[in-house]
Amino acid sequence: MASREETEAEALALFVGIGLDETVAKNALKNPKFCKTLVEIVHEAKAASGCPKAKGNLLYTVASKFPANALVHRPKLLEYIMDERIKANNQLDGAHDYLKKIGTTALDLTTLEEASGVGVVITADQIKAAVAEAIKANEAKLKEERYHCNLNIILGGVTRGLKWADGGAVRAELEAQVEALLGPKTEEDLKPPEKKAKAKPAKAPEESAPKAKPAAEAKPAEPAVPEDPYAFLPKPAENNQVHTTVNFSDGRIMRIANTPEKLSQHLAATSNKVVTRFPPEPNGYLHIGHAKAMFVDFGMARQYDGVCYLRYDDTNPEAEKLEYIEHIQEIVAWMGWKPWKITYSSDYFDQLYDFAVQLIKSGNAYVCHQTKDEIEVSREKREPSPWRDRPIEESLKLFEDMRRGVVDEGKATLRMKMDHKNDNYNMFDLIAYRIKFTEHPHAGDKWCIYPSYDYTHCLVDALENITHSLCTLEFESRRASYYWLLEVLDTYKPFVWEYARLNITNTVMSKRKLNKLVMGGYVNGWDDPRLLTLAGMRRRGVTSTSINNFCREIGITRNDNMIPMHKLEYHIRTDLDATSPRTLAVLRPLRIVITNLPESHFEECDAKVFPGRSEDSYKVPFTRVVYIEETDFKEADEKDYYGLAPGKAVMLRYAYAITCTGFKKDPVTGRVVELSAEADLQPAGKKPPKGILNWVAQPRPGQEPLKIEVRLYDYLFKSEDPGTMDTWLEDLNPGSLEVVANAYGNPALAAAKPGDRFQFERLGYFAVDPDSKAGSLVVNRTVTLKESFPKFGKEQAGKK
């Protein structure tokens, strides 16, 4: 198999050989899909040994513009180019327009020739007369603007009238007649035309001009997203275009397209609606990559008033569990999507079996006895199975024996007879059925042979009349096998398009690695808030709205890249800021005794639920003993420090200003354990201190505040892309979870239920964890108030 460099060198020589400029030829190499198409066309046109530049340019145009739904007719068009019946771009455009209309239906050569002007001769006299007429019609304008007049407008009018005239000849005649009218160019003609000044709009009167908002009110610009992220995909009625070409090792090319009849039947069945499917395999918990897939599949159906199946791809009974099936359905609903129907690939096992029999009868499948290891060796050597050419009747009998359970597991498979010498490994006689004496969680014990993913997926897409089969880029190499099977079985063919999978920094998302983390005890289950499983994100307090907004922003392009975690956090933070009620809490409490209040003092202050947005409020107690964050006190004041220090005043949010009058230390550790302060109970007319602190008071004199367990989460991995590391488990961040056991909260939090979300003012966004019990509140920090770097350091966070 040639290396990439060798393949590109061969293609470059081929392109230069047909007369393309070297720059154009090199640019063609940059687009692998276009390069492959142009190589196919050069060979198809029998021009591999070279051709004149004029023909080469037309071949290049065919590679760029040939209608995808008519590829079956491309060889005939290339004949017309090579024998010079079509020798101009306008002829080629006419041919393309005709072929696009007929698609895969029969080609009428007479109509093709009429559409492309074959045999039509436009004489020099006809060109001269048409140009003279155009000059006369534009004479006044030409004399006024002279050589500054845009001749392309006049040229376009002439060529539209003389559709098959040579464009170069028309331009030359036009320039000659213009010079005959105006004479040679003067110095004024050679000067660039003066730019006309644009009229400025009238300035609005000052009193009517709206006043600019103060800078403080400005909000950060949200990322621009397209109104319709699916607009580039074809509509269902356009699904007669070629989906792909399947290239065989013997030089044959299979061009895959729906016939007009197949498309018509499909559109009648779907009422011309978009039909998509979200097809997870029920062998694990869904992660944020699946959220992107849901956005693509369900989102497209919703965008166009179509429908979307939730289809369980349950072809492997050994890996699937009812737990995963129930989880997927529940998570899809939580994400805000409603399936049109819930189906299982196993619902179609009877039809799939019938298709397999049809494959054998048509000579496109055979029963094979090679082991998995033997198949791998044959694949590497491009050698066929010893049983590839066994008689059809023999394969039919053996396949029936497999179905009846009289063949031992591992002793036989049904393989598709594809192309064992193909460069694409996914065309190497893939397995269609294997024997597994395992009861199926959905189909029961009816079957002991089960279809493979490669066999099942495309056929169920066809059976469910899917219009757009959308998947991630790692499946692109499977496109050939997908369409090969549908073609040999003569079924309807969905449009397949692959998009980049979602990769996010500082985490892993492969099912194998996630399973290792969960089963190896590195995290606390599939819903551990440090994981980007959707169950873990929900438990952490992330909203489905923020996840969908994130998916919409990153789009559904084919650009494979790594998305920084902070982009996801931006959307989480934005949504929580808008929806999370505020409350007061203290993570690491430092006791303050307000000495100018009596021990029995109790009052309630009004705190805002959404400060600055509404007048809604809640009550917070204010007593002689309050608690602030331990980090909000320093033994000596510093410049630009707004916390509490001896002799310094701060504002307790929603309450009073207090001034520190002293502090006590633990004699053993030297740690400050208590402050004394005085409250300014008569604040009227006084300027409040700059520093404003979160705090929690004793709910009643002598009664300690509500105790909370707070779980602070950080990135699970230290490196940006741990999935690419051989020792990825060694990259786990030991500080990814910190448990703060004795935080204090506002008394109203005692009524909070699992899933409730809050902003703890100055601390971040938090959600109540399901581990909470009566009298024992547990909360998870969802995200900090502002973008921050993980604890293992800004420098290390940026390393790969």
PDB file of C-alpha atoms in Angstrom, residues 294-460:
ATOM      1  CA  MET A 294     -28.714  14.281  20.227  1.00  0.00           C
ATOM      2  CA  PHE A 295     -28.447  17.929  19.247  1.00  0.00           C
ATOM      3  CA  VAL A 296     -27.598  16.894  15.686  1.00  0.00           C
ATOM      4  CA  ASP A 297     -30.251  14.163  15.331  1.00  0.00           C
ATOM      5  CA  PHE A 298     -33.178  15.450  17.395  1.00  0.00           C
ATOM      6  CA  GLY A 299     -32.255  19.060  16.664  1.00  0.00           C
ATOM      7  CA  MET A 300     -32.398  18.653  12.890  1.00  0.00           C
ATOM      8  CA  ALA A 301     -35.778  16.936  13.091  1.00  0.00           C
ATOM      9  CA  ARG A 302     -37.108  19.736  15.300  1.00  0.00           C
ATOM     10  CA  GLN A 303     -35.646  22.444  13.035  1.00  0.00           C
ATOM     11  CA  TYR A 304     -37.575  21.129  10.030  1.00  0.00           C
ATOM     12  CA  ASP A 305     -40.717  19.874  11.776  1.00  0.00           C
ATOM     13  CA  GLY A 306     -39.604  16.300  11.183  1.00  0.00           C
ATOM     14  CA  VAL A 307     -39.321  13.250  13.432  1.00  0.00           C
ATOM     15  CA  CYS A 308     -36.488  11.459  15.209  1.00  0.00           C
ATOM     16  CA  TYR A 309     -36.313   7.862  16.386  1.00  0.00           C
ATOM     17  CA  LEU A 310     -34.617   6.797  19.589  1.00  0.00           C
ATOM     18  CA  ARG A 311     -33.213   3.495  18.383  1.00  0.00           C
ATOM     19  CA  TYR A 312     -31.305   1.157  20.666  1.00  0.00           C
ATOM     20  CA  ASP A 313     -28.505  -0.451  18.671  1.00  0.00           C
ATOM     21  CA  ASP A 314     -28.791  -3.721  20.589  1.00  0.00           C
ATOM     22  CA  THR A 315     -26.943  -6.245  18.410  1.00  0.00           C
ATOM     23  CA  ASN A 316     -24.553  -7.396  21.166  1.00  0.00           C
ATOM     24  CA  PRO A 317     -26.586  -9.154  23.881  1.00  0.00           C
ATOM     25  CA  GLU A 318     -23.529  -9.773  26.089  1.00  0.00           C
ATOM     26  CA  ALA A 319     -22.823  -6.076  26.695  1.00  0.00           C
ATOM     27  CA  GLU A 320     -26.340  -4.688  27.011  1.00  0.00           C
ATOM     28  CA  LYS A 321     -28.277  -4.180  30.229  1.00  0.00           C
ATOM     29  CA  LEU A 322     -31.760  -3.008  31.133  1.00  0.00           C
ATOM     30  CA  GLU A 323     -30.087  -0.462  33.445  1.00  0.00           C
ATOM     31  CA  TYR A 324     -28.483   1.251  30.445  1.00  0.00           C
ATOM     32  CA  ILE A 325     -31.689   1.130  28.368  1.00  0.00           C
ATOM     33  CA  GLU A 326     -33.674   2.855  31.120  1.00  0.00           C
ATOM     34  CA  HIS A 327     -30.888   5.374  31.725  1.00  0.00           C
ATOM     35  CA  ILE A 328     -30.710   6.379  28.047  1.00  0.00           C
ATOM     36  CA  GLN A 329     -34.439   6.955  27.773  1.00  0.00           C
ATOM     37  CA  GLU A 330     -34.486   9.001  30.960  1.00  0.00           C
ATOM     38  CA  ILE A 331     -31.461  11.121  29.948  1.00  0.00           C
ATOM     39  CA  VAL A 332     -32.892  11.827  26.479  1.00  0.00           C
ATOM     40  CA  ALA A 333     -36.016  13.226  28.172  1.00  0.00           C
ATOM     41  CA  TRP A 334     -33.911  15.268  30.619  1.00  0.00           C
ATOM     42  CA  MET A 335     -32.023  16.779  27.683  1.00  0.00           C
ATOM     43  CA  GLY A 336     -35.347  18.075  26.378  1.00  0.00           C
ATOM     44  CA  TRP A 337     -35.789  15.720  23.422  1.00  0.00           C
ATOM     45  CA  LYS A 338     -38.900  13.680  22.651  1.00  0.00           C
ATOM     46  CA  PRO A 339     -38.475  10.663  20.364  1.00  0.00           C
ATOM     47  CA  TRP A 340     -41.093  10.096  17.693  1.00  0.00           C
ATOM     48  CA  LYS A 341     -40.767   6.373  18.274  1.00  0.00           C
ATOM     49  CA  ILE A 342     -38.560   4.211  20.480  1.00  0.00           C
ATOM     50  CA  THR A 343     -37.272   1.222  18.541  1.00  0.00           C
ATOM     51  CA  TYR A 344     -34.631  -1.473  18.856  1.00  0.00           C
ATOM     52  CA  SER A 345     -32.455  -2.922  16.131  1.00  0.00           C
ATOM     53  CA  SER A 346     -33.638  -6.273  17.480  1.00  0.00           C
ATOM     54  CA  ASP A 347     -37.194  -5.342  16.402  1.00  0.00           C
ATOM     55  CA  TYR A 348     -35.984  -6.017  12.860  1.00  0.00           C
ATOM     56  CA  PHE A 349     -34.174  -9.333  13.424  1.00  0.00           C
ATOM     57  CA  ASP A 350     -36.664 -11.209  11.203  1.00  0.00           C
ATOM     58  CA  GLN A 351     -36.202  -8.791   8.269  1.00  0.00           C
ATOM     59  CA  LEU A 352     -32.437  -8.784   8.775  1.00  0.00           C
ATOM     60  CA  TYR A 353     -32.377 -12.577   8.618  1.00  0.00           C
ATOM     61  CA  ASP A 354     -34.376 -12.525   5.374  1.00  0.00           C
ATOM     62  CA  PHE A 355     -31.929  -9.998   3.915  1.00  0.00           C
ATOM     63  CA  ALA A 356     -29.057 -12.316   4.845  1.00  0.00           C
ATOM     64  CA  VAL A 357     -30.665 -15.204   2.978  1.00  0.00           C
ATOM     65  CA  GLN A 358     -31.165 -12.884   0.011  1.00  0.00           C
ATOM     66  CA  LEU A 359     -27.448 -11.963   0.140  1.00  0.00           C
ATOM     67  CA  ILE A 360     -26.415 -15.617   0.068  1.00  0.00           C
ATOM     68  CA  LYS A 361     -28.760 -16.412  -2.823  1.00  0.00           C
ATOM     69  CA  SER A 362     -27.405 -13.492  -4.865  1.00  0.00           C
ATOM     70  CA  GLY A 363     -23.812 -14.659  -4.296  1.00  0.00           C
ATOM     71  CA  ASN A 364     -22.981 -11.743  -1.981  1.00  0.00           C
ATOM     72  CA  ALA A 365     -22.478 -13.686   1.270  1.00  0.00           C
ATOM     73  CA  TYR A 366     -21.006 -16.992   2.404  1.00  0.00           C
ATOM     74  CA  VAL A 367     -20.556 -19.014   5.578  1.00  0.00           C
ATOM     75  CA  CYS A 368     -16.953 -18.907   6.792  1.00  0.00           C
ATOM     76  CA  HIS A 369     -15.120 -20.968   9.428  1.00  0.00           C
ATOM     77  CA  GLN A 370     -12.080 -18.760   9.964  1.00  0.00           C
ATOM     78  CA  THR A 371     -11.388 -17.681  13.524  1.00  0.00           C
ATOM     79  CA  LYS A 372     -11.070 -14.022  14.471  1.00  0.00           C
ATOM     80  CA  ASP A 373      -7.267 -14.283  14.457  1.00  0.00           C
ATOM     81  CA  GLU A 374      -7.242 -16.032  11.096  1.00  0.00           C
ATOM     82  CA  ILE A 375      -9.446 -13.341   9.605  1.00  0.00           C
ATOM     83  CA  GLU A 376      -7.038 -10.670  10.873  1.00  0.00           C
ATOM     84  CA  VAL A 377      -4.071 -12.423   9.231  1.00  0.00           C
ATOM     85  CA  SER A 378      -5.951 -12.780   5.942  1.00  0.00           C
ATOM     86  CA  ARG A 379      -6.959  -9.157   6.122  1.00  0.00           C
ATOM     87  CA  GLU A 380      -3.368  -7.983   6.509  1.00  0.00           C
ATOM     88  CA  LYS A 381      -2.274 -10.138   3.566  1.00  0.00           C
ATOM     89  CA  ARG A 382      -5.355  -9.264   1.461  1.00  0.00           C
ATOM     90  CA  GLU A 383      -6.036 -12.973   1.073  1.00  0.00           C
ATOM     91  CA  PRO A 384      -9.535 -14.425   0.622  1.00  0.00           C
ATOM     92  CA  SER A 385     -11.213 -16.817   3.015  1.00  0.00           C
ATOM     93  CA  PRO A 386     -10.792 -20.479   1.976  1.00  0.00           C
ATOM     94  CA  TRP A 387     -14.609 -20.684   2.013  1.00  0.00           C
ATOM     95  CA  ARG A 388     -15.243 -17.526  -0.043  1.00  0.00           C
ATOM     96  CA  ASP A 389     -16.333 -19.417  -3.155  1.00  0.00           C
ATOM     97  CA  ARG A 390     -18.259 -22.228  -1.513  1.00  0.00           C
ATOM     98  CA  PRO A 391     -21.531 -23.147  -3.313  1.00  0.00           C
ATOM     99  CA  ILE A 392     -24.580 -21.010  -2.548  1.00  0.00           C
ATOM    100  CA  GLU A 393     -26.687 -24.023  -1.503  1.00  0.00           C
ATOM    101  CA  GLU A 394     -23.998 -25.093   0.951  1.00  0.00           C
ATOM    102  CA  SER A 395     -23.915 -21.631   2.573  1.00  0.00           C
ATOM    103  CA  LEU A 396     -27.726 -21.572   2.769  1.00  0.00           C
ATOM    104  CA  LYS A 397     -27.773 -24.929   4.587  1.00  0.00           C
ATOM    105  CA  LEU A 398     -24.981 -23.945   6.974  1.00  0.00           C
ATOM    106  CA  PHE A 399     -26.614 -20.595   7.752  1.00  0.00           C
ATOM    107  CA  GLU A 400     -29.844 -22.412   8.563  1.00  0.00           C
ATOM    108  CA  ASP A 401     -27.860 -24.752  10.836  1.00  0.00           C
ATOM    109  CA  MET A 402     -26.372 -21.688  12.556  1.00  0.00           C
ATOM    110  CA  ARG A 403     -29.866 -20.300  13.109  1.00  0.00           C
ATOM    111  CA  ARG A 404     -31.101 -23.606  14.575  1.00  0.00           C
ATOM    112  CA  GLY A 405     -28.200 -23.699  17.038  1.00  0.00           C
ATOM    113  CA  VAL A 406     -26.537 -26.871  15.752  1.00  0.00           C
ATOM    114  CA  VAL A 407     -23.216 -25.124  15.034  1.00  0.00           C
ATOM    115  CA  ASP A 408     -20.956 -24.368  18.008  1.00  0.00           C
ATOM    116  CA  GLU A 409     -20.251 -20.784  18.997  1.00  0.00           C
ATOM    117  CA  GLY A 410     -17.127 -19.462  17.268  1.00  0.00           C
ATOM    118  CA  LYS A 411     -17.173 -22.195  14.593  1.00  0.00           C
ATOM    119  CA  ALA A 412     -18.871 -20.237  11.831  1.00  0.00           C
ATOM    120  CA  THR A 413     -19.851 -16.746  10.725  1.00  0.00           C
ATOM    121  CA  LEU A 414     -21.750 -15.327   7.796  1.00  0.00           C
ATOM    122  CA  ARG A 415     -19.524 -12.927   5.867  1.00  0.00           C
ATOM    123  CA  MET A 416     -20.402 -10.486   3.114  1.00  0.00           C
ATOM    124  CA  LYS A 417     -18.578 -11.066  -0.172  1.00  0.00           C
ATOM    125  CA  MET A 418     -17.291  -7.531  -0.698  1.00  0.00           C
ATOM    126  CA  ASP A 419     -13.703  -6.943  -1.897  1.00  0.00           C
ATOM    127  CA  HIS A 420     -10.954  -8.717   0.040  1.00  0.00           C
ATOM    128  CA  LYS A 421      -8.202  -6.834  -1.819  1.00  0.00           C
ATOM    129  CA  ASN A 422      -9.646  -3.384  -1.157  1.00  0.00           C
ATOM    130  CA  ASP A 423      -7.465  -0.701   0.447  1.00  0.00           C
ATOM    131  CA  ASN A 424     -10.420   0.121   2.688  1.00  0.00           C
ATOM    132  CA  TYR A 425     -10.401  -2.503   5.447  1.00  0.00           C
ATOM    133  CA  ASN A 426     -14.136  -1.974   5.887  1.00  0.00           C
ATOM    134  CA  MET A 427     -14.650  -3.601   2.491  1.00  0.00           C
ATOM    135  CA  PHE A 428     -12.806  -6.768   3.551  1.00  0.00           C
ATOM    136  CA  ASP A 429     -15.695  -9.276   3.605  1.00  0.00           C
ATOM    137  CA  LEU A 430     -17.139  -8.019   6.890  1.00  0.00           C
ATOM    138  CA  ILE A 431     -18.986 -10.344   9.245  1.00  0.00           C
ATOM    139  CA  ALA A 432     -22.765 -10.118   8.947  1.00  0.00           C
ATOM    140  CA  TYR A 433     -23.762 -12.759  11.546  1.00  0.00           C
ATOM    141  CA  ARG A 434     -22.036 -14.583  14.401  1.00  0.00           C
ATOM    142  CA  ILE A 435     -23.188 -17.282  16.811  1.00  0.00           C
ATOM    143  CA  LYS A 436     -23.835 -16.326  20.450  1.00  0.00           C
ATOM    144  CA  PHE A 437     -25.711 -18.661  22.800  1.00  0.00           C
ATOM    145  CA  THR A 438     -26.825 -15.704  24.921  1.00  0.00           C
ATOM    146  CA  GLU A 439     -30.374 -14.595  25.683  1.00  0.00           C
ATOM    147  CA  HIS A 440     -31.123 -11.141  24.334  1.00  0.00           C
ATOM    148  CA  PRO A 441     -32.403  -8.548  26.866  1.00  0.00           C
ATOM    149  CA  HIS A 442     -35.103  -7.381  24.421  1.00  0.00           C
ATOM    150  CA  ALA A 443     -35.648 -10.214  21.905  1.00  0.00           C
ATOM    151  CA  GLY A 444     -35.466 -13.025  24.461  1.00  0.00           C
ATOM    152  CA  ASP A 445     -34.183 -16.501  23.549  1.00  0.00           C
ATOM    153  CA  LYS A 446     -35.513 -16.695  19.968  1.00  0.00           C
ATOM    154  CA  TRP A 447     -32.119 -16.178  18.373  1.00  0.00           C
ATOM    155  CA  CYS A 448     -28.671 -17.683  18.774  1.00  0.00           C
ATOM    156  CA  ILE A 449     -27.219 -15.810  15.779  1.00  0.00           C
ATOM    157  CA  TYR A 450     -26.885 -12.061  15.989  1.00  0.00           C
ATOM    158  CA  PRO A 451     -26.205  -9.508  13.237  1.00  0.00           C
ATOM    159  CA  SER A 452     -23.137  -7.266  13.423  1.00  0.00           C
ATOM    160  CA  TYR A 453     -23.216  -3.479  13.655  1.00  0.00           C
ATOM    161  CA  ASP A 454     -21.888  -3.084  10.099  1.00  0.00           C
ATOM    162  CA  TYR A 455     -24.653  -5.301   8.754  1.00  0.00           C
ATOM    163  CA  THR A 456     -27.483  -3.983  10.912  1.00  0.00           C
ATOM    164  CA  HIS A 457     -27.029  -0.237  11.072  1.00  0.00           C
ATOM    165  CA  CYS A 458     -27.504   0.630   7.405  1.00  0.00           C
ATOM    166  CA  LEU A 459     -30.363  -1.813   6.866  1.00  0.00           C
ATOM    167  CA  VAL A 460     -32.365  -0.525   9.834  1.00  0.00           C
TER     168      VAL A 460
END
